[in-house]
Amino acid sequence: MDPERLKEIEERLELLAERLGYRIRPSRHQSFVRGGAEQVEERLRDLAEFTIELHELVAELVGLLAAAASGRRGG
């Protein structure tokens, strides 16, 4: 397994969590659908962006793990 690529994926996950994690997690006193339509729309956009980026990172990680597993079997 490529340790540098794994480290890069880990760093990107950290950055994603720092950048959007707090925006999609409702506070204790705030419901997800509370507020005006614009606020709800903004939070849904943040959630969509977070989900898409997370999917891309997980797909890269799965590819990395699959390559490592096939490398062990083949070599």
PDB file of C-alpha atoms in Angstrom:
ATOM      1  CA  MET A   1       0.000   0.000   0.000  1.00  0.00           C
ATOM      2  CA  ASP A   2       1.255   3.466  -0.852  1.00  0.00           C
ATOM      3  CA  PRO A   3       1.753   5.167   2.538  1.00  0.00           C
ATOM      4  CA  GLU A   4       2.019   8.629   0.983  1.00  0.00           C
ATOM      5  CA  ARG A   5      -1.301   8.254  -0.819  1.00  0.00           C
ATOM      6  CA  LEU A   6      -2.910   6.917   2.353  1.00  0.00           C
ATOM      7  CA  LYS A   7      -1.550   9.913   4.281  1.00  0.00           C
ATOM      8  CA  GLU A   8      -2.894  12.263   1.585  1.00  0.00           C
ATOM      9  CA  ILE A   9      -6.375  10.732   1.853  1.00  0.00           C
ATOM     10  CA  GLU A  10      -6.235  11.043   5.639  1.00  0.00           C
ATOM     11  CA  GLU A  11      -5.238  14.714   5.381  1.00  0.00           C
ATOM     12  CA  ARG A  12      -8.040  15.407   2.900  1.00  0.00           C
ATOM     13  CA  LEU A  13     -10.540  13.766   5.263  1.00  0.00           C
ATOM     14  CA  GLU A  14      -9.286  15.982   8.090  1.00  0.00           C
ATOM     15  CA  LEU A  15      -9.603  19.097   5.927  1.00  0.00           C
ATOM     16  CA  LEU A  16     -13.110  18.112   4.863  1.00  0.00           C
ATOM     17  CA  ALA A  17     -14.152  17.647   8.479  1.00  0.00           C
ATOM     18  CA  GLU A  18     -12.604  20.981   9.468  1.00  0.00           C
ATOM     19  CA  ARG A  19     -14.142  22.836   6.531  1.00  0.00           C
ATOM     20  CA  LEU A  20     -17.682  21.450   6.538  1.00  0.00           C
ATOM     21  CA  GLY A  21     -18.119  19.189   9.551  1.00  0.00           C
ATOM     22  CA  TYR A  22     -19.324  21.911  11.888  1.00  0.00           C
ATOM     23  CA  ARG A  23     -21.700  23.286   9.260  1.00  0.00           C
ATOM     24  CA  ILE A  24     -23.626  20.056   8.775  1.00  0.00           C
ATOM     25  CA  ARG A  25     -23.768  19.049  12.427  1.00  0.00           C
ATOM     26  CA  PRO A  26     -26.671  20.787  14.194  1.00  0.00           C
ATOM     27  CA  SER A  27     -25.909  22.227  17.594  1.00  0.00           C
ATOM     28  CA  ARG A  28     -27.736  20.969  20.659  1.00  0.00           C
ATOM     29  CA  HIS A  29     -30.132  23.895  20.516  1.00  0.00           C
ATOM     30  CA  GLN A  30     -30.689  23.908  16.774  1.00  0.00           C
ATOM     31  CA  SER A  31     -32.769  21.615  14.625  1.00  0.00           C
ATOM     32  CA  PHE A  32     -31.677  20.897  11.052  1.00  0.00           C
ATOM     33  CA  VAL A  33     -34.871  22.364   9.624  1.00  0.00           C
ATOM     34  CA  ARG A  34     -35.053  25.351  11.936  1.00  0.00           C
ATOM     35  CA  GLY A  35     -34.664  28.778  10.439  1.00  0.00           C
ATOM     36  CA  GLY A  36     -35.693  30.197   7.147  1.00  0.00           C
ATOM     37  CA  ALA A  37     -35.829  28.455   3.817  1.00  0.00           C
ATOM     38  CA  GLU A  38     -32.521  30.055   2.816  1.00  0.00           C
ATOM     39  CA  GLN A  39     -30.753  28.629   5.874  1.00  0.00           C
ATOM     40  CA  VAL A  40     -32.166  25.164   5.231  1.00  0.00           C
ATOM     41  CA  GLU A  41     -31.128  25.381   1.580  1.00  0.00           C
ATOM     42  CA  GLU A  42     -27.605  26.451   2.551  1.00  0.00           C
ATOM     43  CA  ARG A  43     -27.266  23.574   5.018  1.00  0.00           C
ATOM     44  CA  LEU A  44     -28.516  21.112   2.404  1.00  0.00           C
ATOM     45  CA  ARG A  45     -25.906  22.413  -0.056  1.00  0.00           C
ATOM     46  CA  ASP A  46     -23.216  21.980   2.610  1.00  0.00           C
ATOM     47  CA  LEU A  47     -24.432  18.459   3.312  1.00  0.00           C
ATOM     48  CA  ALA A  48     -24.458  17.594  -0.394  1.00  0.00           C
ATOM     49  CA  GLU A  49     -20.931  18.954  -0.851  1.00  0.00           C
ATOM     50  CA  PHE A  50     -19.703  17.044   2.206  1.00  0.00           C
ATOM     51  CA  THR A  51     -21.342  13.818   0.991  1.00  0.00           C
ATOM     52  CA  ILE A  52     -19.900  14.069  -2.517  1.00  0.00           C
ATOM     53  CA  GLU A  53     -16.373  14.771  -1.278  1.00  0.00           C
ATOM     54  CA  LEU A  54     -16.607  12.004   1.310  1.00  0.00           C
ATOM     55  CA  HIS A  55     -17.762   9.569  -1.386  1.00  0.00           C
ATOM     56  CA  GLU A  56     -14.760  10.498  -3.551  1.00  0.00           C
ATOM     57  CA  LEU A  57     -12.337   9.973  -0.670  1.00  0.00           C
ATOM     58  CA  VAL A  58     -13.857   6.627   0.304  1.00  0.00           C
ATOM     59  CA  ALA A  59     -13.716   5.490  -3.336  1.00  0.00           C
ATOM     60  CA  GLU A  60     -10.003   6.386  -3.453  1.00  0.00           C
ATOM     61  CA  LEU A  61      -9.393   4.541  -0.209  1.00  0.00           C
ATOM     62  CA  VAL A  62     -11.235   1.437  -1.445  1.00  0.00           C
ATOM     63  CA  GLY A  63      -9.163   1.525  -4.638  1.00  0.00           C
ATOM     64  CA  LEU A  64      -5.979   1.817  -2.618  1.00  0.00           C
ATOM     65  CA  LEU A  65      -6.966  -1.107  -0.395  1.00  0.00           C
ATOM     66  CA  ALA A  66      -7.992  -3.232  -3.385  1.00  0.00           C
ATOM     67  CA  ALA A  67      -4.667  -2.557  -5.108  1.00  0.00           C
ATOM     68  CA  ALA A  68      -2.797  -3.518  -1.945  1.00  0.00           C
ATOM     69  CA  ALA A  69      -4.823  -6.717  -1.567  1.00  0.00           C
ATOM     70  CA  SER A  70      -4.308  -7.762  -5.195  1.00  0.00           C
ATOM     71  CA  GLY A  71      -0.607  -6.969  -4.874  1.00  0.00           C
ATOM     72  CA  ARG A  72      -0.312  -9.327  -1.919  1.00  0.00           C
ATOM     73  CA  ARG A  73      -2.163 -12.096  -3.744  1.00  0.00           C
ATOM     74  CA  GLY A  74      -0.221 -11.699  -6.947  1.00  0.00           C
ATOM     75  CA  GLY A  75       3.208 -11.253  -5.516  1.00  0.00           C
TER      76      GLY A  75
END
